[in-house]
Short mmCIF file of C-alpha atoms in Angstrom, two decimals:
data_model
loop_
_atom_site.label_atom_id
_atom_site.label_comp_id
_atom_site.label_asym_id
_atom_site.label_seq_id
_atom_site.Cartn_x
_atom_site.Cartn_y
_atom_site.Cartn_z
CA MET J 251 -12.41 -28.38 -11.04
CA ALA J 252 -9.99 -27.31 -8.29
CA ALA J 253 -12.64 -27.37 -5.57
CA THR J 254 -13.17 -31.13 -6.02
CA LEU J 255 -9.55 -32.12 -5.30
CA GLN J 256 -8.57 -33.29 -1.82
CA PRO J 257 -5.16 -33.35 -0.10
CA GLU J 258 -3.08 -36.32 -1.19
CA GLY J 259 -2.00 -38.78 1.49
CA VAL J 260 -5.02 -38.10 3.69
CA ALA J 261 -6.90 -41.27 4.55
CA ARG J 262 -10.39 -41.09 3.08
CA THR J 263 -12.91 -43.37 1.41
CA LEU J 264 -15.29 -43.19 -1.50
CA ASN J 265 -18.50 -45.21 -1.09
CA GLY J 266 -16.88 -47.06 1.81
CA HIS J 267 -13.74 -48.11 -0.11
CA PRO J 268 -10.25 -46.69 0.43
CA GLU J 269 -8.97 -44.51 -2.41
CA SER J 270 -5.92 -45.34 -4.45
CA GLU J 271 -3.21 -42.64 -4.43
CA ASP J 272 -2.41 -43.24 -8.13
CA SER J 273 -2.98 -39.87 -9.79
CA THR J 274 -4.22 -41.58 -12.96
CA THR J 275 -6.84 -43.77 -11.28
CA SER J 276 -7.74 -42.21 -7.92
CA PRO J 277 -11.39 -41.09 -7.65
CA ARG J 278 -9.93 -38.06 -5.93
CA TRP J 279 -8.81 -36.79 -9.35
CA SER J 280 -11.88 -38.03 -11.21
CA HIS J 281 -12.91 -34.61 -12.53
CA MET J 282 -9.43 -33.87 -13.87
CA ASN J 283 -9.16 -37.38 -15.29
CA ARG J 284 -12.47 -36.98 -17.06
CA LEU J 285 -11.32 -33.69 -18.56
CA LEU J 286 -7.97 -35.04 -19.78
CA SER J 287 -9.08 -38.47 -20.96
CA ARG J 288 -11.14 -37.30 -23.92
CA GLN J 289 -11.07 -34.83 -26.78
CA GLY J 290 -12.72 -31.52 -26.01
CA ALA J 291 -14.62 -29.05 -28.15
CA TYR J 292 -11.50 -26.94 -28.67
CA THR J 293 -8.70 -29.52 -28.63
CA ASP J 294 -6.57 -30.06 -31.70
CA PRO J 295 -6.79 -33.77 -32.59
CA ASP J 296 -3.30 -33.61 -34.15
CA GLU J 297 -1.72 -32.08 -31.03
CA TYR J 298 -3.67 -33.57 -28.13
CA GLU J 299 -3.43 -37.19 -27.06
CA PRO J 300 -5.98 -37.85 -24.27
CA GLY J 301 -5.17 -40.12 -21.36
CA ALA J 302 -1.87 -40.85 -19.65
CA THR J 303 0.25 -38.27 -21.51
CA PRO J 304 -1.42 -35.08 -20.22
CA LEU J 305 -1.85 -36.62 -16.76
CA ASN J 306 1.85 -37.45 -16.58
CA ASN J 307 2.76 -34.01 -17.94
CA ILE J 308 0.89 -32.23 -15.18
CA SER J 309 2.33 -34.53 -12.50
CA ASN J 310 5.92 -34.21 -13.71
CA SER J 311 6.13 -30.57 -14.84
CA ARG J 312 8.12 -28.20 -12.67
CA ILE J 313 6.61 -24.75 -12.23
CA LEU J 314 8.27 -21.62 -10.87
CA VAL J 315 6.07 -19.04 -9.13
CA ILE J 316 7.70 -15.63 -8.70
CA GLY J 317 6.15 -13.74 -5.81
CA ALA J 318 4.32 -15.06 -2.74
CA GLY J 319 2.10 -12.05 -2.10
CA GLY J 320 -1.54 -11.47 -2.95
CA LEU J 321 -1.33 -13.10 -6.38
CA GLY J 322 1.32 -15.63 -5.41
CA CYS J 323 -0.72 -17.13 -2.56
CA GLU J 324 -3.67 -17.68 -4.89
CA ILE J 325 -1.45 -19.10 -7.63
CA LEU J 326 0.26 -21.60 -5.31
CA LYS J 327 -3.07 -22.83 -3.99
CA ASN J 328 -4.57 -23.17 -7.47
CA LEU J 329 -1.58 -25.06 -8.86
CA ALA J 330 -1.54 -27.54 -5.99
CA LEU J 331 -5.27 -28.19 -6.32
CA SER J 332 -4.98 -28.60 -10.09
CA GLY J 333 -2.63 -31.57 -9.91
CA PHE J 334 0.79 -29.91 -10.18
CA ARG J 335 3.23 -31.76 -7.92
CA HIS J 336 6.56 -29.93 -8.35
CA ILE J 337 6.46 -26.20 -7.64
CA ASP J 338 9.13 -23.68 -6.64
CA VAL J 339 8.37 -20.23 -5.24
CA ILE J 340 10.76 -17.30 -4.87
CA ASP J 341 10.16 -14.13 -2.86
CA MET J 342 12.48 -11.91 -0.85
CA ASP J 343 9.86 -10.26 1.37
CA THR J 344 8.82 -11.03 4.92
CA ILE J 345 5.23 -11.06 6.14
CA ASP J 346 3.79 -7.78 7.41
CA VAL J 347 0.59 -7.30 9.40
CA SER J 348 -0.87 -5.38 6.43
CA ASN J 349 -0.60 -8.54 4.29
CA LEU J 350 -3.01 -10.59 6.39
CA ASN J 351 -6.24 -9.16 4.99
CA ARG J 352 -5.73 -10.72 1.55
CA GLN J 353 -2.70 -13.05 1.59
CA PHE J 354 -4.67 -15.91 3.07
CA LEU J 355 -1.80 -18.38 3.52
CA PHE J 356 -0.39 -16.24 6.34
CA ARG J 357 -1.44 -15.87 10.00
CA GLU J 358 -0.57 -13.36 12.70
CA LYS J 359 2.07 -15.73 14.12
CA ASP J 360 3.85 -15.62 10.75
CA VAL J 361 4.54 -11.87 10.84
CA GLY J 362 8.25 -11.31 10.26
CA SER J 363 8.81 -14.71 8.60
CA PRO J 364 9.74 -15.14 4.90
CA LYS J 365 6.70 -15.24 2.65
CA ALA J 366 8.08 -17.97 0.38
CA SER J 367 8.76 -20.42 3.24
CA VAL J 368 5.47 -19.88 5.05
CA ALA J 369 3.40 -20.09 1.86
CA ALA J 370 5.16 -23.30 0.75
CA ASN J 371 4.71 -25.01 4.11
CA PHE J 372 1.04 -24.02 4.36
CA VAL J 373 0.14 -25.42 0.94
CA MET J 374 2.18 -28.60 1.43
CA LYS J 375 0.46 -29.23 4.76
CA ARG J 376 -2.95 -28.96 3.11
CA CYS J 377 -1.89 -30.84 -0.04
CA PRO J 378 0.84 -33.29 1.05
CA GLY J 379 1.25 -34.80 -2.44
CA CYS J 380 2.59 -31.47 -3.69
CA THR J 381 6.24 -30.53 -3.12
CA ILE J 382 6.88 -26.77 -3.00
CA THR J 383 10.47 -25.59 -2.72
CA PRO J 384 10.82 -22.05 -1.32
CA HIS J 385 13.63 -19.68 -2.27
CA VAL J 386 14.07 -16.61 -0.09
CA GLY J 387 15.87 -13.91 -2.03
CA LYS J 388 15.86 -11.79 -5.17
CA ILE J 389 15.19 -13.21 -8.61
CA GLN J 390 18.27 -11.32 -9.80
CA ASP J 391 20.45 -13.51 -7.56
CA LYS J 392 19.59 -16.65 -9.55
CA ASP J 393 21.48 -17.59 -12.71
CA GLU J 394 20.27 -19.04 -16.00
CA ASP J 395 20.86 -22.60 -14.83
CA PHE J 396 18.28 -22.05 -12.12
CA TYR J 397 15.60 -20.83 -14.52
CA MET J 398 16.44 -23.54 -17.05
CA GLN J 399 15.03 -26.17 -14.63
CA PHE J 400 11.41 -25.13 -15.09
CA ASN J 401 8.77 -25.91 -17.67
CA VAL J 402 6.70 -22.77 -17.01
CA VAL J 403 7.36 -19.52 -15.11
CA ILE J 404 4.41 -17.70 -13.52
CA CYS J 405 4.82 -14.14 -12.23
CA GLY J 406 2.69 -12.66 -9.47
CA LEU J 407 4.73 -9.49 -9.04
CA ASP J 408 3.91 -5.94 -7.98
CA SER J 409 6.95 -4.42 -9.66
CA ILE J 410 7.41 -3.42 -13.31
CA GLU J 411 11.17 -3.47 -12.80
CA ALA J 412 11.17 -7.12 -11.68
CA ARG J 413 8.92 -8.08 -14.61
CA ARG J 414 11.31 -6.42 -17.04
CA TRP J 415 14.25 -8.28 -15.53
CA ILE J 416 12.77 -11.78 -15.68
CA ASN J 417 11.41 -11.11 -19.17
CA ALA J 418 14.84 -10.08 -20.46
CA THR J 419 16.47 -13.05 -18.74
CA LEU J 420 14.10 -15.60 -20.29
CA VAL J 421 14.53 -14.03 -23.74
CA SER J 422 18.32 -14.15 -23.44
CA MET J 423 18.18 -17.84 -22.47
CA VAL J 424 16.57 -18.95 -25.73
CA ASP J 425 18.85 -21.11 -27.87
CA MET J 426 17.39 -21.90 -31.29
CA ASP J 427 19.16 -25.27 -31.27
CA ASN J 428 17.64 -26.24 -27.92
CA PRO J 429 13.81 -26.16 -27.78
CA ASP J 430 13.89 -26.80 -24.02
CA SER J 431 15.53 -23.39 -23.52
CA LEU J 432 12.25 -21.63 -24.34
CA LYS J 433 10.34 -21.14 -21.09
CA PRO J 434 6.74 -19.87 -21.35
CA LEU J 435 6.18 -16.85 -19.10
CA ILE J 436 2.72 -16.30 -17.64
CA ASP J 437 2.36 -12.88 -16.07
CA GLY J 438 -0.48 -11.70 -13.87
CA GLY J 439 -1.01 -8.23 -12.48
CA THR J 440 -3.71 -6.31 -10.65
CA GLU J 441 -4.48 -2.64 -10.08
CA GLY J 442 -7.43 -2.27 -7.78
CA PHE J 443 -10.47 -3.65 -9.61
CA LYS J 444 -8.50 -4.11 -12.84
CA GLY J 445 -6.15 -6.89 -13.81
CA GLN J 446 -4.40 -8.68 -16.65
CA ALA J 447 -3.07 -12.10 -17.51
CA ARG J 448 -0.73 -12.60 -20.45
CA VAL J 449 1.32 -15.42 -21.90
CA ILE J 450 4.72 -14.79 -23.46
CA PHE J 451 6.77 -17.25 -25.49
CA PRO J 452 10.20 -15.57 -25.46
CA THR J 453 11.44 -14.50 -28.93
CA MET J 454 8.25 -15.87 -30.53
CA THR J 455 5.57 -13.50 -29.24
CA SER J 456 5.29 -9.99 -27.89
CA CYS J 457 7.31 -9.73 -24.66
CA ILE J 458 6.87 -7.51 -21.60
CA GLU J 459 9.25 -4.91 -23.03
CA CYS J 460 7.15 -4.80 -26.24
CA GLN J 461 4.15 -4.08 -24.01
CA LEU J 462 5.84 -1.56 -21.70
CA ASP J 463 3.88 1.38 -23.12
CA MET J 464 0.72 -0.17 -21.63
CA HIS J 465 2.16 0.57 -18.18
CA ALA J 466 2.04 4.34 -18.08
CA PRO J 467 4.74 5.88 -15.86
CA ARG J 468 3.34 7.60 -12.80
CA ALA J 469 2.85 11.37 -12.86
CA ALA J 470 5.82 13.21 -11.41
CA VAL J 471 5.47 15.57 -8.42
CA PRO J 472 7.12 18.95 -9.16
CA LEU J 473 10.61 19.08 -7.65
CA CYS J 474 9.90 22.50 -6.17
CA THR J 475 7.11 20.99 -4.09
CA LEU J 476 9.34 18.19 -2.87
CA ALA J 477 12.25 20.48 -2.11
CA THR J 478 10.50 23.41 -0.43
CA ILE J 479 6.86 22.91 0.57
CA PRO J 480 5.88 19.24 1.05
CA ARG J 481 2.21 18.93 2.02
CA GLN J 482 1.64 15.17 2.12
CA PRO J 483 3.51 12.20 3.60
CA GLN J 484 4.04 10.96 0.02
CA HIS J 485 5.94 14.17 -0.76
CA CYS J 486 8.36 13.44 2.10
CA ILE J 487 8.96 9.94 0.78
CA GLU J 488 9.52 11.19 -2.79
CA TRP J 489 11.95 13.80 -1.41
CA ALA J 490 13.96 11.05 0.28
CA HIS J 491 13.73 8.91 -2.87
CA ILE J 492 14.54 11.47 -5.56
CA ILE J 493 16.58 14.18 -3.82
CA LYS J 494 18.17 12.92 -0.60
CA TRP J 495 19.29 9.57 -1.98
CA GLU J 496 21.14 11.39 -4.79
CA GLU J 497 22.78 13.72 -2.28
CA GLU J 498 23.95 11.11 0.21
CA ARG J 499 24.06 7.75 -1.61
CA LYS J 500 24.41 8.58 -5.29
CA ASP J 501 27.12 5.95 -5.76
CA ILE J 502 24.70 3.21 -4.69
CA ILE J 503 22.05 2.00 -7.14
CA LEU J 504 18.71 2.11 -5.36
CA ASP J 505 17.15 -1.37 -5.15
CA THR J 506 13.46 -1.04 -4.32
CA ASP J 507 13.38 -4.70 -3.27
CA ASP J 508 16.17 -4.28 -0.72
CA PRO J 509 14.75 -3.86 2.84
CA GLU J 510 17.84 -1.89 3.91
CA HIS J 511 17.29 0.65 1.11
CA ILE J 512 13.57 1.00 1.89
CA THR J 513 14.35 1.39 5.61
CA TRP J 514 16.82 4.19 4.85
CA LEU J 515 14.21 6.01 2.73
CA TYR J 516 11.56 5.48 5.40
CA GLN J 517 13.72 6.87 8.22
CA THR J 518 14.81 9.82 6.06
CA ALA J 519 11.21 10.58 5.13
CA ILE J 520 10.18 10.42 8.80
CA GLN J 521 12.70 13.14 9.67
CA ARG J 522 11.47 15.28 6.78
CA ALA J 523 7.85 14.81 7.88
CA LYS J 524 8.66 15.84 11.48
CA GLN J 525 10.35 18.99 10.19
CA PHE J 526 7.14 20.07 8.39
CA LYS J 527 4.74 18.61 11.01
CA ILE J 528 3.33 16.04 8.56
CA GLU J 529 1.96 12.78 9.90
CA GLY J 530 1.28 9.42 8.25
CA VAL J 531 4.65 8.25 6.88
CA THR J 532 4.88 4.46 7.33
CA TYR J 533 7.19 1.74 6.09
CA SER J 534 4.37 0.25 3.98
CA MET J 535 3.60 3.66 2.45
CA THR J 536 7.29 4.09 1.66
CA GLN J 537 7.29 0.78 -0.21
CA GLY J 538 4.10 1.75 -2.02
CA VAL J 539 5.36 5.16 -3.14
CA VAL J 540 8.83 4.01 -4.22
CA LYS J 541 7.55 0.90 -6.04
CA ASN J 542 4.35 2.59 -7.24
CA ILE J 543 2.21 -0.10 -5.61
CA ILE J 544 -1.55 0.24 -6.04
CA PRO J 545 -3.63 -1.25 -3.19
CA ALA J 546 -4.72 -4.81 -3.98
CA ILE J 547 -8.24 -6.23 -3.84
CA ALA J 548 -8.58 -9.89 -2.88
CA SER J 549 -11.29 -10.73 -5.41
CA THR J 550 -9.25 -9.30 -8.29
CA ASN J 551 -6.23 -11.33 -7.17
CA ALA J 552 -8.36 -14.49 -7.15
CA ILE J 553 -9.67 -13.89 -10.68
CA ILE J 554 -6.27 -13.11 -12.20
CA ALA J 555 -4.53 -15.98 -10.39
CA ALA J 556 -7.20 -18.36 -11.69
CA ALA J 557 -6.62 -17.10 -15.23
CA CYS J 558 -2.83 -17.58 -14.90
CA CYS J 559 -3.16 -21.12 -13.55
CA ASN J 560 -5.71 -21.98 -16.21
CA GLU J 561 -3.16 -20.98 -18.86
CA ALA J 562 -0.44 -23.06 -17.16
CA PHE J 563 -2.79 -26.08 -17.13
CA LYS J 564 -3.57 -25.66 -20.84
CA ILE J 565 0.07 -25.18 -21.83
CA VAL J 566 1.29 -28.24 -19.93
CA THR J 567 -1.54 -30.57 -21.00
CA SER J 568 -2.41 -29.11 -24.47
CA SER J 569 -6.03 -29.81 -23.48
CA ALA J 570 -7.30 -26.50 -24.90
CA PRO J 571 -5.99 -23.51 -26.89
CA PHE J 572 -3.94 -21.19 -24.69
CA LEU J 573 -3.08 -17.52 -24.86
CA GLY J 574 0.18 -16.82 -26.60
CA ASN J 575 0.03 -19.01 -29.67
CA PRO J 576 1.89 -16.92 -32.30
CA GLY J 577 -0.59 -14.92 -34.34
CA GLN J 578 -3.36 -15.34 -31.75
CA ASN J 579 -4.55 -13.49 -28.66
CA ASN J 580 -1.94 -13.31 -25.93
CA TYR J 581 -3.32 -10.71 -23.51
CA MET J 582 -6.42 -10.87 -21.30
CA LEU J 583 -7.78 -7.80 -19.54
CA TYR J 584 -10.23 -7.82 -16.65
CA THR J 585 -12.09 -4.61 -15.84
CA GLY J 586 -14.01 -5.07 -12.63
CA ASP J 587 -14.44 -1.38 -11.88
CA SER J 588 -17.21 -0.94 -14.46
CA SER J 589 -18.58 -4.50 -14.54
CA VAL J 590 -17.43 -8.10 -14.45
CA TYR J 591 -15.94 -7.97 -17.92
CA THR J 592 -12.94 -9.53 -19.66
CA TYR J 593 -11.62 -9.45 -23.18
CA THR J 594 -8.57 -10.75 -25.00
CA PHE J 595 -6.49 -9.38 -27.84
CA GLU J 596 -3.16 -9.92 -29.56
CA HIS J 597 -0.40 -7.55 -28.57
CA GLN J 598 1.93 -7.39 -31.56
CA LYS J 599 5.62 -8.20 -31.30
CA LYS J 600 7.73 -5.11 -32.00
CA ASP J 601 10.71 -5.33 -34.32
CA ASP J 602 12.35 -2.43 -32.47
CA CYS J 603 11.81 -3.95 -29.01
CA PRO J 604 15.04 -3.45 -26.99
CA VAL J 605 14.83 -7.02 -25.65
CA CYS J 606 13.40 -9.30 -28.35
CA GLY J 607 13.68 -7.10 -31.45
CA ASN J 608 16.65 -6.28 -33.64
CA LEU J 609 15.83 -2.90 -35.24
CA PRO J 610 16.51 0.58 -33.80
CA LYS J 611 13.55 2.81 -32.95
CA GLY J 612 13.13 6.13 -34.71
CA ILE J 613 12.86 9.08 -32.33
CA THR J 614 11.99 12.68 -33.20
CA LEU J 615 13.95 15.29 -31.25
CA ASP J 616 13.85 19.07 -31.22
CA PRO J 617 17.35 20.05 -32.40
CA GLU J 618 17.27 23.14 -30.17
CA SER J 619 16.50 21.17 -27.00
CA THR J 620 19.30 20.14 -24.67
CA LEU J 621 20.57 16.64 -24.02
CA GLY J 622 19.64 17.17 -20.37
CA GLU J 623 16.00 17.71 -21.30
CA PHE J 624 16.00 14.47 -23.25
CA VAL J 625 17.65 12.57 -20.39
CA GLU J 626 14.97 13.83 -17.98
CA SER J 627 12.23 12.75 -20.40
CA LEU J 628 13.45 9.13 -20.42
CA ALA J 629 11.88 8.50 -17.01
CA GLU J 630 8.42 9.28 -18.40
CA ARG J 631 8.73 8.01 -21.97
CA PRO J 632 6.34 4.99 -22.12
CA GLU J 633 8.80 2.80 -24.02
CA ALA J 634 11.76 3.63 -21.75
CA GLN J 635 10.86 4.42 -18.11
CA LEU J 636 14.53 4.64 -17.14
CA LYS J 637 15.52 6.71 -14.11
CA LYS J 638 19.32 6.62 -14.37
CA PRO J 639 20.05 6.34 -18.09
CA ASN J 640 23.41 6.06 -19.80
CA LEU J 641 23.65 7.28 -23.41
CA ARG J 642 26.32 6.56 -25.99
CA THR J 643 26.92 6.29 -29.71
CA GLU J 644 29.20 3.72 -31.31
CA GLU J 645 32.15 6.12 -31.11
CA ARG J 646 31.60 8.19 -27.94
CA SER J 647 29.86 8.54 -24.62
CA LEU J 648 27.11 11.16 -24.43
CA TYR J 649 26.12 10.94 -20.77
CA TYR J 650 26.57 8.43 -17.94
CA SER J 651 24.49 8.79 -14.78
CA THR J 652 26.74 6.27 -13.02
CA PRO J 653 29.45 5.72 -11.90
CA ALA J 654 30.33 9.07 -10.34
CA GLY J 655 33.55 9.56 -12.32
CA LEU J 656 31.86 9.09 -15.70
CA GLU J 657 28.90 11.22 -14.62
CA GLU J 658 31.21 14.10 -13.77
CA SER J 659 33.14 13.88 -17.04
CA THR J 660 30.02 13.69 -19.23
CA ARG J 661 27.90 16.18 -17.27
CA PRO J 662 28.82 19.18 -19.49
CA ASN J 663 27.02 17.48 -22.41
CA LEU J 664 23.70 17.90 -20.60
CA LYS J 665 23.75 21.64 -21.36
CA ARG J 666 24.56 21.19 -25.05
CA LYS J 667 21.91 21.21 -27.75
CA VAL J 668 21.24 17.80 -29.24
CA ARG J 669 22.09 19.03 -32.76
CA GLU J 670 25.60 19.76 -31.54
CA ILE J 671 26.31 16.18 -30.49
CA LEU J 672 23.95 14.03 -32.60
CA ALA J 673 23.57 14.11 -36.37
CA GLU J 674 20.25 13.33 -38.04
CA GLY J 675 20.09 9.62 -38.84
CA GLU J 676 22.75 8.80 -36.25
CA GLU J 677 22.22 5.81 -33.98
CA PHE J 678 22.65 5.93 -30.22
CA VAL J 679 21.82 3.55 -27.40
CA VAL J 680 20.36 4.05 -23.94
CA ASN J 681 20.52 1.70 -20.97
CA ASP J 682 20.14 1.78 -17.20
CA PRO J 683 22.35 -0.04 -14.66
CA SER J 684 19.15 -1.31 -13.04
CA PHE J 685 18.25 -3.16 -16.28
CA PRO J 686 21.53 -4.28 -17.87
CA GLU J 687 19.65 -6.67 -20.18
CA VAL J 688 17.60 -3.81 -21.71
CA THR J 689 19.29 -1.65 -24.34
CA LEU J 690 17.20 0.92 -26.22
CA LYS J 691 18.46 1.65 -29.74
CA TYR J 692 17.38 4.97 -31.25
CA VAL J 693 17.83 6.62 -34.66
CA VAL J 694 17.70 10.42 -34.53
CA ARG J 695 15.08 12.31 -36.51
CA TYR J 696 14.85 16.08 -36.18
CA GLY J 697 11.57 17.94 -35.97
CA THR J 698 9.75 20.49 -33.81
#
């Protein structure tokens, strides 16, 4: 469908006659009009009213695209060519030479410019009827009023942390007395030849935090290797990330989306690499190691972006069943490494989800283990993945990684056995300053 649409405002004719620019009558949109002006094989006759209603919905809906990288470029193009007229895009990054092989909205002259601005201008130039508003900055800098403006939010992010933040924000925005406060979240992600598209209706369906265990935390490099005998450029970067940052900047929360923080890690890693005669440390590699970025493949981005935009089209127009209907499939996986194969399934909502659930999660601990061992395990626990956790019960603080004063006063607890400070059946909570919206609630169970 998208390939048949032409830029609006461009003078052209059909069979020798000028086209009308009316989106409901123009031959330019004939394929979309034909699709939306009749019942389909899968449409619900009680929910879908063919004709002007879905056409107006798609013209008037406001869509937010988070990320203007490999996925974001494809998503913006697809939305504009599918009839969406009001799009916003937010991204804090600038264009790097390494982006040009797959982020097709950018050219060599754009290197160093903000991705959001360049991508918006490129698409608007090719599709003048579409208005794309760029926002250069972090998603965390926007408040709830900003996100409340949109009908649908589409994520094309390369960061689990950013996904967790926007997911928690959209869940917290839901007001049961205001149906417009529920903003569907469409999330796309790629890992090499694999990818996923999922649709989340905050508080109604499984959210990203419910599904966090599907994103396995990366394997840790032994600290002894990082501290004494680094052999690879990645080891130098991890040393700067895990050890040197704690030594020199422990009072500052590391923001992996902040260019100043990445630059500091990069320069520190370079000095470490020179000391051990290791070559290959680059700024892009530093970003990749710290943010656990897996190299992207353009064809996978195109497939996943198409799936995300297809879901947005179905949600806005109700022209076909979409992922995310409660009780139905909400997760699509693409596995291109073994074949061109996709399948969908329903990821269940968890009652003990720290974002959208309301029940504590049972956790089995060895009573003879130390609190410090448990704190270290939180970085690799699939349901947590917290690097700087704070732990407390209702009555007392167990351990605070930040700020420095609280860390120093609670540090002795790290050496104590958990049975000395937590009773079986007792509740405690864990959070991380990087994710203030995420609070893990645990109930202690003792075992071996």
